[in-house]
Coordinates of C-alpha atoms in Angstrom, one line a residue:
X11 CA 0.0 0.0 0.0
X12 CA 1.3 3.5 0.9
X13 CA 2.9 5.4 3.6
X14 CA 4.3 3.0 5.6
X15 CA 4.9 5.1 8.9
X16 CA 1.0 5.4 9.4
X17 CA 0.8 1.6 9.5
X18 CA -1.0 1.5 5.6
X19 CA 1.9 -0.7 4.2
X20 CA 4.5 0.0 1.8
X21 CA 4.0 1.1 -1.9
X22 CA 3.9 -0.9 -4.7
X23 CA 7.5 -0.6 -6.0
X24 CA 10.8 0.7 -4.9
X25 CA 10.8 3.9 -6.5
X26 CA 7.3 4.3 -5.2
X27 CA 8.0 7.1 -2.6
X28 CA 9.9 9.1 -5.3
X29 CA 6.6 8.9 -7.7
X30 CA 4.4 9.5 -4.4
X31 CA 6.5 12.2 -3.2
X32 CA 5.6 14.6 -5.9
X33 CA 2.4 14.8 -5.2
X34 CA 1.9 14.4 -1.6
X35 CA 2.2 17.8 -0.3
X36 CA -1.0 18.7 -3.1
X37 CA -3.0 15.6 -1.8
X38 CA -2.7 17.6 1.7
X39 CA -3.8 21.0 0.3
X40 CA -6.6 19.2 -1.8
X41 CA -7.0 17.6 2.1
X42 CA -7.1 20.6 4.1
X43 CA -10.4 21.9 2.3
X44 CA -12.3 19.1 1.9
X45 CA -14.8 19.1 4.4
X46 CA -15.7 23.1 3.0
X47 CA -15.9 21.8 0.1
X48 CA -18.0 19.2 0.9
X49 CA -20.4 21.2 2.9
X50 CA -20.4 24.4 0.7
X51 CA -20.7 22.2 -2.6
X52 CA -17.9 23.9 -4.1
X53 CA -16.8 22.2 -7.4
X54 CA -12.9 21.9 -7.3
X55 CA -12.1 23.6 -10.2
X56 CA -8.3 24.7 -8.3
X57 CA -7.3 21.7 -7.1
X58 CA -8.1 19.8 -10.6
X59 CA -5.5 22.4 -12.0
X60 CA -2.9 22.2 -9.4
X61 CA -3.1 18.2 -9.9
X62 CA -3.2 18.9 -14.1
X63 CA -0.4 21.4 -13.7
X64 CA 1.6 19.0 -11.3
X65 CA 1.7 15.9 -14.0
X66 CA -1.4 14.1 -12.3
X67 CA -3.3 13.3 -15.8
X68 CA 0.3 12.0 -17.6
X69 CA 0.8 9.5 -15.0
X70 CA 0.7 6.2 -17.4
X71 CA 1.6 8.2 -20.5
X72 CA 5.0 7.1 -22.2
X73 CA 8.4 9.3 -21.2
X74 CA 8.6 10.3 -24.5
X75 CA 5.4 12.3 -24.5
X76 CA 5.9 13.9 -21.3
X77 CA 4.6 11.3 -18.8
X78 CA 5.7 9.7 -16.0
X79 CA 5.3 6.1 -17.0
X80 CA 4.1 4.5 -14.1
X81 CA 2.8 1.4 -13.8
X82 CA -1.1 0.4 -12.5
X83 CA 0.1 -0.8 -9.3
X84 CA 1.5 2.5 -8.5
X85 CA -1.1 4.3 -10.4
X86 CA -3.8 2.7 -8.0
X87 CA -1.8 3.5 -5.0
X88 CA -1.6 7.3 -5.8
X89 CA -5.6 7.2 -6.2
X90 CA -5.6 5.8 -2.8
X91 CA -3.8 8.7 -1.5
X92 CA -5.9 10.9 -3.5
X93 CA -9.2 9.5 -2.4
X94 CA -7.9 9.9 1.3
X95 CA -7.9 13.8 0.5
X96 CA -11.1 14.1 -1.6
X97 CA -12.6 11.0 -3.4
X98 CA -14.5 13.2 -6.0
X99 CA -11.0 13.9 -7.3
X100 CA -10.3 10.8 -7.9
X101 CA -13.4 10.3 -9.7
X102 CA -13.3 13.3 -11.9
X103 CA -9.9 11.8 -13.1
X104 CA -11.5 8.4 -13.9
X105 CA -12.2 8.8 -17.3
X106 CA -9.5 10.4 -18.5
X107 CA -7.1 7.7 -17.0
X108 CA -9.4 5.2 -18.6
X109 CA -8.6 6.9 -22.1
X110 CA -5.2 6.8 -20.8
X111 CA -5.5 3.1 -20.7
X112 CA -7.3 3.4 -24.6
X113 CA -4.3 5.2 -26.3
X114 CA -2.0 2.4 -24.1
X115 CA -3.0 -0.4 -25.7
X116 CA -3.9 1.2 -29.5
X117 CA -1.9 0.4 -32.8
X118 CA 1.0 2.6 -32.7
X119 CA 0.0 5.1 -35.3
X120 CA -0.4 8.7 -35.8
X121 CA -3.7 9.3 -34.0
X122 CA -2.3 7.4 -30.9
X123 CA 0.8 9.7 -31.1
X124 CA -1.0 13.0 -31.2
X125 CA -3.8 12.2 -28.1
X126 CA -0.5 10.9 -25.7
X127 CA 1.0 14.2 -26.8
X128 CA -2.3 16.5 -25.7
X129 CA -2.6 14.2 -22.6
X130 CA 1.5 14.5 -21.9
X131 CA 1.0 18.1 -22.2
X132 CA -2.0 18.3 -19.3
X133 CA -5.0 18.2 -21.8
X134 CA -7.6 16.3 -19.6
X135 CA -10.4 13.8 -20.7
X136 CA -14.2 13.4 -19.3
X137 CA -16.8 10.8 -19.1
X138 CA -19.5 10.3 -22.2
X139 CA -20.8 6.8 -22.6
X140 CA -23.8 6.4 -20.2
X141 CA -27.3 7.3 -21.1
X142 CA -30.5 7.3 -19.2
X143 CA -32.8 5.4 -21.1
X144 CA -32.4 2.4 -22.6
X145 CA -29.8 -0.4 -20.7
X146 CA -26.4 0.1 -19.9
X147 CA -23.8 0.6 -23.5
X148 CA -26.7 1.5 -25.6
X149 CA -26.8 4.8 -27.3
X150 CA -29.3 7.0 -28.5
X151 CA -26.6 9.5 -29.5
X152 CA -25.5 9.5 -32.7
X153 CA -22.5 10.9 -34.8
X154 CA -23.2 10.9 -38.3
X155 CA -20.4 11.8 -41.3
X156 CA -20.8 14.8 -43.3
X157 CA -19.1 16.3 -45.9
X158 CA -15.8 17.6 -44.2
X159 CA -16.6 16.2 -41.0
X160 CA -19.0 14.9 -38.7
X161 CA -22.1 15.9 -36.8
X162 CA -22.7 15.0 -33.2
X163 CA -26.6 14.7 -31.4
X164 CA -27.5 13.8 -28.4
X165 CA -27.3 14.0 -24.3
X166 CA -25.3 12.2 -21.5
X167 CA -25.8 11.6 -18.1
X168 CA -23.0 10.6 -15.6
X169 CA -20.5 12.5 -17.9
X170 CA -18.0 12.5 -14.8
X171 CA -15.4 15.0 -14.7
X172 CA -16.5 16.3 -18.3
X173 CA -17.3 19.7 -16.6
X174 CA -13.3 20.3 -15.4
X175 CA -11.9 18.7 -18.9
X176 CA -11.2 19.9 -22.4
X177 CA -12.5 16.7 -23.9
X178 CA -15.4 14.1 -23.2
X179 CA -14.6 10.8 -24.7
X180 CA -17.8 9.7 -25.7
X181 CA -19.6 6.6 -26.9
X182 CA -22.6 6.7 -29.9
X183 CA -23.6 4.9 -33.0
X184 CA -23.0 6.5 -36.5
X185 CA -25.7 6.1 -39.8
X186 CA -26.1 2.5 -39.8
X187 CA -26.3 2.2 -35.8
X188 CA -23.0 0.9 -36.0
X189 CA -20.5 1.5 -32.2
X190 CA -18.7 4.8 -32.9
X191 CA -16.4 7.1 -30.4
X192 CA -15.0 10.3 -30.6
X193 CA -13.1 13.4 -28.3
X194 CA -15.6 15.8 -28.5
X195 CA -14.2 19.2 -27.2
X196 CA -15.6 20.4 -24.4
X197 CA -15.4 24.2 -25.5
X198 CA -17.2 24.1 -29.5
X199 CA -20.5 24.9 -30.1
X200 CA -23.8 23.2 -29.3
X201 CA -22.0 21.2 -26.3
X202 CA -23.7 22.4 -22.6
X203 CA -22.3 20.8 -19.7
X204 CA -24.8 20.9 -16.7
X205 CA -23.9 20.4 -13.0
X206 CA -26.9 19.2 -12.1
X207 CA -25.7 16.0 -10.3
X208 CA -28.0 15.7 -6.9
X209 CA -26.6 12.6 -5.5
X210 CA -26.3 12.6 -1.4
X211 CA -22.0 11.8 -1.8
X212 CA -19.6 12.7 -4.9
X213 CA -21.5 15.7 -5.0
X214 CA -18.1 17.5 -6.8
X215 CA -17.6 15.1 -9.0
X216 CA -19.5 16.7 -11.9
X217 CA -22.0 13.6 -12.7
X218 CA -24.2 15.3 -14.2
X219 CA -26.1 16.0 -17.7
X220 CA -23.7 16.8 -21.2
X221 CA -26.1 18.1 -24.2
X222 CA -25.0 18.1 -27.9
X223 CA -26.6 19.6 -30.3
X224 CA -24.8 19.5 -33.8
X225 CA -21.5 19.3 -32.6
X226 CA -19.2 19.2 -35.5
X227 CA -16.4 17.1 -35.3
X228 CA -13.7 16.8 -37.3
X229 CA -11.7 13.4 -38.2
X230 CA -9.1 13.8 -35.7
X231 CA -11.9 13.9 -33.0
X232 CA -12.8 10.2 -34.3
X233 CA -11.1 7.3 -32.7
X234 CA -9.9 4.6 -35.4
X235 CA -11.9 1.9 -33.4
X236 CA -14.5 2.2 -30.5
X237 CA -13.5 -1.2 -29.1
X238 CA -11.5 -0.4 -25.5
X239 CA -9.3 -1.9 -23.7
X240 CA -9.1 -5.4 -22.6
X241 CA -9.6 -4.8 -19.1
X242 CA -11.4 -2.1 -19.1
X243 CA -14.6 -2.6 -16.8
X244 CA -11.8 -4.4 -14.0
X245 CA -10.1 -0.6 -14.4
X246 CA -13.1 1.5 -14.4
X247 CA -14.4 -0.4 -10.8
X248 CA -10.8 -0.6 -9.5
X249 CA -10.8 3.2 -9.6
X250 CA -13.8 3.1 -7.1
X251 CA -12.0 0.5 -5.1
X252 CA -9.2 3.0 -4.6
X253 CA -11.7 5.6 -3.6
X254 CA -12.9 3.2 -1.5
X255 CA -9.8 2.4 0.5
X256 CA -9.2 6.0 0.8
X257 CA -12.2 7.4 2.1
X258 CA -11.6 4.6 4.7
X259 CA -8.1 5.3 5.5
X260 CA -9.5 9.6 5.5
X261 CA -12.6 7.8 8.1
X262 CA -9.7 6.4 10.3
X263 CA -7.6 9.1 10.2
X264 CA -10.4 11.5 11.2
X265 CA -11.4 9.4 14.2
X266 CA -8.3 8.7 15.8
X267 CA -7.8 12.7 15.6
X268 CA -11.3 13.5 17.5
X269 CA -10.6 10.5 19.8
X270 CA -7.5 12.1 20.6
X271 CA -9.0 15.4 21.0
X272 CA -12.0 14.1 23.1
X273 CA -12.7 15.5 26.3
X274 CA -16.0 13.9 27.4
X275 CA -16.2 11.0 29.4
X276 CA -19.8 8.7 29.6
X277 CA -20.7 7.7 32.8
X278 CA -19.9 3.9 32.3
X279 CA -16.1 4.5 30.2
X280 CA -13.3 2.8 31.1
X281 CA -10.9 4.9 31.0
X282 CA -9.9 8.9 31.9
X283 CA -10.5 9.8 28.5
X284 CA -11.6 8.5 25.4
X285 CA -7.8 8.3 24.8
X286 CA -7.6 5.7 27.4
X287 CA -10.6 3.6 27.0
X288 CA -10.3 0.6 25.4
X289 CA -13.5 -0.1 23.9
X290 CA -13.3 3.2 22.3
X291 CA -9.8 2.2 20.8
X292 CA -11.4 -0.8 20.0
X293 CA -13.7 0.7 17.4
X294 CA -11.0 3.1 16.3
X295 CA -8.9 -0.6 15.3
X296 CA -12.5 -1.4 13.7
X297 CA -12.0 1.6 11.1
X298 CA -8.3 1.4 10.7
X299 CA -8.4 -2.5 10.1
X300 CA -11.0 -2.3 7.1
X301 CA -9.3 0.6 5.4
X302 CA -5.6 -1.3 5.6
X303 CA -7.2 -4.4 4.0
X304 CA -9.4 -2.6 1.1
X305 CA -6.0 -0.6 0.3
X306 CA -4.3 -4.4 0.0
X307 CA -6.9 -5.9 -2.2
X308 CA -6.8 -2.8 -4.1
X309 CA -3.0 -3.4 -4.9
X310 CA -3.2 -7.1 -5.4
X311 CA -6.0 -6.5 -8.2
X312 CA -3.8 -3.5 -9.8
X313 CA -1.5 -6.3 -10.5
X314 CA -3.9 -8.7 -12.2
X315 CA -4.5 -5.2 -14.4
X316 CA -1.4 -4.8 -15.2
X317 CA -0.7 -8.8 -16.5
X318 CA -3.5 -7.8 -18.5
X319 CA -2.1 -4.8 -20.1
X320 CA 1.2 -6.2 -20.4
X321 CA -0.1 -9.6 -21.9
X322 CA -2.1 -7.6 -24.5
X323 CA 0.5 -5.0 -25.3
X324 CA 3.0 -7.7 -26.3
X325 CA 0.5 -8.8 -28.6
X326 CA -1.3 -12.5 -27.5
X327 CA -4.6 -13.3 -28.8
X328 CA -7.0 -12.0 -26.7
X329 CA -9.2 -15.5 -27.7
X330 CA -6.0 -17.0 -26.4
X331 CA -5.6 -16.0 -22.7
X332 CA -7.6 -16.4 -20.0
X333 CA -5.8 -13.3 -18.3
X334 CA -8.3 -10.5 -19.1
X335 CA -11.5 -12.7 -17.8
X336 CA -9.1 -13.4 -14.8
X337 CA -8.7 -9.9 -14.0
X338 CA -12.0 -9.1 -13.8
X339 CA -13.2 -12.5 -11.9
X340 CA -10.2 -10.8 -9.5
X341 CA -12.4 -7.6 -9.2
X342 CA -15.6 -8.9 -9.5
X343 CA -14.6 -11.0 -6.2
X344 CA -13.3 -7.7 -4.6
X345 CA -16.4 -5.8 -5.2
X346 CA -18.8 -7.0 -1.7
X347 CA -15.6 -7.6 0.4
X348 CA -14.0 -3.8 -0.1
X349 CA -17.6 -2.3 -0.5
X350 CA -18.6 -4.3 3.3
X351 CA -15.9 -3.4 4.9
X352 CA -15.9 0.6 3.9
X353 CA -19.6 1.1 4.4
X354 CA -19.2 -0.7 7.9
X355 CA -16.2 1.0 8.7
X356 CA -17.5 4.5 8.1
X357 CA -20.8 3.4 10.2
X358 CA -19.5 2.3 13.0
X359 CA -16.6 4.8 13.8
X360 CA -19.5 7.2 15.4
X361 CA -19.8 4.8 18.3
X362 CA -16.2 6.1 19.2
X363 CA -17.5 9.4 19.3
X364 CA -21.2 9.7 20.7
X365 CA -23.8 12.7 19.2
X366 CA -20.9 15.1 18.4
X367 CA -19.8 13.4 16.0
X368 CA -23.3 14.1 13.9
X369 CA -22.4 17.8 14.5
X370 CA -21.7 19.2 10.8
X371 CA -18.8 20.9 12.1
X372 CA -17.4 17.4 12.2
X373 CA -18.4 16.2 8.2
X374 CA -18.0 12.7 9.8
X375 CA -21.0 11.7 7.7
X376 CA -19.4 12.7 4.2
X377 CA -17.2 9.3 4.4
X378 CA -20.3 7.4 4.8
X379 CA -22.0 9.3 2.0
X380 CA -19.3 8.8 -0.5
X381 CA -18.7 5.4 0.0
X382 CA -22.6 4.8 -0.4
X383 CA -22.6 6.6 -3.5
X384 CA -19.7 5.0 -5.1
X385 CA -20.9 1.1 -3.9
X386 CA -24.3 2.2 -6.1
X387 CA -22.4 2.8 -9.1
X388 CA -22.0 -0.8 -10.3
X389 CA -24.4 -2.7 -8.2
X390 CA -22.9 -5.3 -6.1
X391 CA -25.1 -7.7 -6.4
X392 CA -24.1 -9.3 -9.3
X393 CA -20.7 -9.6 -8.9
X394 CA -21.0 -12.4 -6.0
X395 CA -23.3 -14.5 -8.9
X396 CA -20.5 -14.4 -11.3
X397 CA -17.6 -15.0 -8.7
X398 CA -19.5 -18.1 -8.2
X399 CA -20.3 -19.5 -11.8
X400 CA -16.7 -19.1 -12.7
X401 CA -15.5 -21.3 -9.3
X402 CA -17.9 -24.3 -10.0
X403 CA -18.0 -24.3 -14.0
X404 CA -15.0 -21.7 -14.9
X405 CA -18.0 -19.5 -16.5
X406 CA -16.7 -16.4 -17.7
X407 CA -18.4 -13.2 -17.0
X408 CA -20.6 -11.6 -19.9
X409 CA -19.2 -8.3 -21.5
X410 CA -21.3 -5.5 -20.7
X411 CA -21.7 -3.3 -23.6
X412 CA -19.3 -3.0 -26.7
X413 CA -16.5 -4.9 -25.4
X414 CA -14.7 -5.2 -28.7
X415 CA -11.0 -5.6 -27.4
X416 CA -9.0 -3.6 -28.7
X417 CA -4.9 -4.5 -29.5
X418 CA -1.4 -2.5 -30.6
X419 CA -1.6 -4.9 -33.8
X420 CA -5.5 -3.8 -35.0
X421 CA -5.8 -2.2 -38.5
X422 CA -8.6 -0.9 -39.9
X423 CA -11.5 0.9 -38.5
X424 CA -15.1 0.9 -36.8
X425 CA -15.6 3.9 -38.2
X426 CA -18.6 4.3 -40.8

C-alpha cells in the first residue's frame, strides 16, 4: 500500500516514494479543504489544475510524450492517496485515466501519437458513454459523417469530470447504428455541460447532464476503433476500489484525531479519557483495520490489471488468454468484500464518538455518504453470482456493452 509510517503498508514498487512524493504535499492541500468543500458544494475547479499542472493526468503516458510512465500498481496507489484527500477527485480523473488506458493499448499510429502528446502536455479527458434510457452501452446518441466532418446529437448523463476537462470521450452509434467514439471538445459549439448531479455523496464530481446539439467534429476527433481496452470494466471499478480504500483510511484518520481530541467521558467508560478507554480504541482498530485491508486488495487486483495490459501489449490473442477474464473475476470477487468493509467501517466509527460526531462541524458523515454513492455505481449484487459460476464451472463473466478488445496490432476501423 502506501505510507508505511502510518501503518497503511508500503508502496507498490521501490521507486514508489519518489513517484508518491511529488504529489503528496497537493493531496494535503486538496485535504485541508475538503470538508468546506464538501459542505459548501464547491466544485474543485483549483485543485483539478494544481493536480493537471503538477503531471497528475500524464501518469501512465509514455516518457517520450511527457509522462511519467508508471505502472497500474502504483497508479492505484496514488488514487488511494488521493481518495484519502477528496474521493470526487479521484473520480473526476477516472475517465480520463481510462482513455489513458485506450491510447496504451492502440496500434501505434499517428492518431495514438497525437492524443498521448495533448494528454503528456496536461489536456484532460471526461466521461461520455452512459445514457438514461435504454440499458447500460446503448446509445441513442448518434455521430453521423458529413461532408468535411462529422455531426454530433445527443445527451449524456454521468459524464464525470466532463465539466473540469477539455474533452469528453464519448460513446454513440454512426448512420447504420454501428458503435462509434469520438473526443468531443468540451469548448465548441452546441456542447452544454450541466452540473446538475443531486446525489447525497460525490457531490463535486460533476456527474451530471452533457447536451449536444450538432457538434461538429472533425476526423481527428474520431477514434480509429470504438472497441476499448481489454480490461477495461476491472479498471473503471478498480478506480472506485481506490476511492474506497481511501475514504476509509480519510474515516480512520479523522477518528483517531477526534478520539485524541475528546474530552468527554460517559458515565460507564473505562478509561480517563476517550484516549484511554479501550472499547473506544477498539472501534477506532474497527476503522483502521477495514481501510488497511481494502487498500491491499486494491493493490493485489492493480497487478492482475497490469498482467492484462502487459499480456495484450506484447501482442497475444486475446481469444488465447484467459488473463483479461481473470482480472476481472479478480475484481468482481473484490467488489462485496472492499464495499462491506468501507460502508461498515464508516458506520461504525460514530460509536467512538457519541452525538458530536453528527455535528456538521465534524463532516464525519461525508465518508459514509461517498462510499454509499460510489458502492451504487456498479451494483454489487451481481458480482458475488459471477464470482460463483466461474469457481464451479470456470463460467466467464458476460461483456457488458461493446467490449470489442482492442490490440497495438489492430488495423482498420469501426468507423462508418
Amino acid at each position: 500500500m502506501t505510507r508505511i509510517d502510518e501503518g497503511w503498508g508500503r508502496g507498490p514498487s521501490l521507486r514508489y516514494e519518489k513517484i508518491a512524493g511529488r504529489f503528496r504535499p497537493l493531496f494535503k492541500r486538496i485535504g485541508e479543504r475538503a470538508i468546506e468543500r464538501d459542505q459548501e458544494r464547491r466544485l474543485p475547479f483549483e485543485e483539478v489544475r494544481w493536480l493537471r499542472e503538477a503531471g497528475f493526468g500524464a501518469l501512465r503516458i509514455p516518457a517520450a510524450y511527457g509522462g511519467a510512465e508508471i505502472t497500474l500498481p502504483e497508479l492505484f496507489a496514488l488514487l488511494i492517496e488521493l481518495s484519502a484527500a477528496d474521493p470526487n477527485i479521484t473520480n473526476i480523473f477516472r475517465s480520463h485515466q481510462g482513455f489513458t488506458e485506450d491510447l496504451l493499448n492502440a496500434p501505434k499510429d499517428g492518431w495514438r501519437d497525437e492524443w498521448l502528446g495533448r494528454l503528456g502536455r496536461g489536456e484532460m479527458v471526461g466521461s461520455g458513454f452512459s445514457e438514461l434510457t435504454g440499458n447500460v452501452g446503448d446509445y441513442a446518441t448518434t455521430i453521423v459523417r458529413e461532408a468535411e466532418g462529422y455531426r454530433l446529437n445527443g445527451a449524456k448523463f454521468y459524464t464525470t469530470g466532463s465539466i473540469y476537462a477539455d474533452w469528453i470521450n464519448l460513446g454513440a452509434v454512426d448512420g447504420s447504428s454501428a458503435p462509434i467514439a469520438a473526443l468531443v471538445p468540451t469548448s465548441a459549439p452546441g456542447v452544454e455541460i450541466l452540473d446538475d448531479w443531486d446525489g447525497f455523496g460525490q457531490a463535486m464530481s460533476g456527474s451530471g447532464t452533457a447536451r449536444f446539439d450538432n457538434v461538429r467534429l472533425e476526423p481527428l476527433h474520431i477514434k480509429p476503433n470504438a472497441a476499448r481496452f481489454p480490461y477495461t470494466q476491472a479498471f473503471f471499478q478498480l478506480v472506485h476500489f481506490a476511492s474506497l480504500a481511501g475514504i476509509g483510511r480519510a474515516a480512520a484518520t479523522e477518528l483517531a484525531r477526534h478520539v485524541g481530541a475528546r474530552a468527554r467521558l460517559y458515565p460507564r467508560g473505562n478509561g480517563e479519557a476517550s484516549a484511554q478507554d479501550p472499547q473506544v480504541l477498539e472501534v477506532v482498530g474497527r476503522v483502521k483495520g477495514p481501510a488497511y485491508a481494502a487498500g491491499a486488495i486494491v493493490l493485489n487486483v492493480a497487478e492482475a490489471l497490469q498482467r492484462s495490459y502487459e499480456t495484450n501489449v506484447s501482442g497475444v490473442d486475446p481469444d488465447e488468454t484467459d488473463v483479461h477474464h481473470i482480472a476481472d473475476i479478480e475484481t468482481s470477487q473484490s467488489v462485496t468484500v472492499i464495499s462491506k468493509l468501507i460502508l461498515e467501517a464508516t458506520t461504525v466509527l460514530f460509536d467512538a464518538l457519541g452525538a458530536s460526531a453528527a455535528k456538521r462541524a465534524t463532516a464525519l458523515d461525508r465518508h459514509w455518504r461517498n462510499a454509499r454513492t460510489i458502492t451504487s455505481h456498479n451494483p454489487r449484487i451481481y458480482h458475488d453470482r459471477v464470482v460463483g459460476e466461474f469457481a464451479v464451472s470456470g463460467k466467464r463473466p458476460a461483456p457488458v456493452g461493446n467490449r470489442k478488445i482492442i490490440t497495438p496490432f489492430d488495423r482498420g476501423s469501426e468507423v462508418a
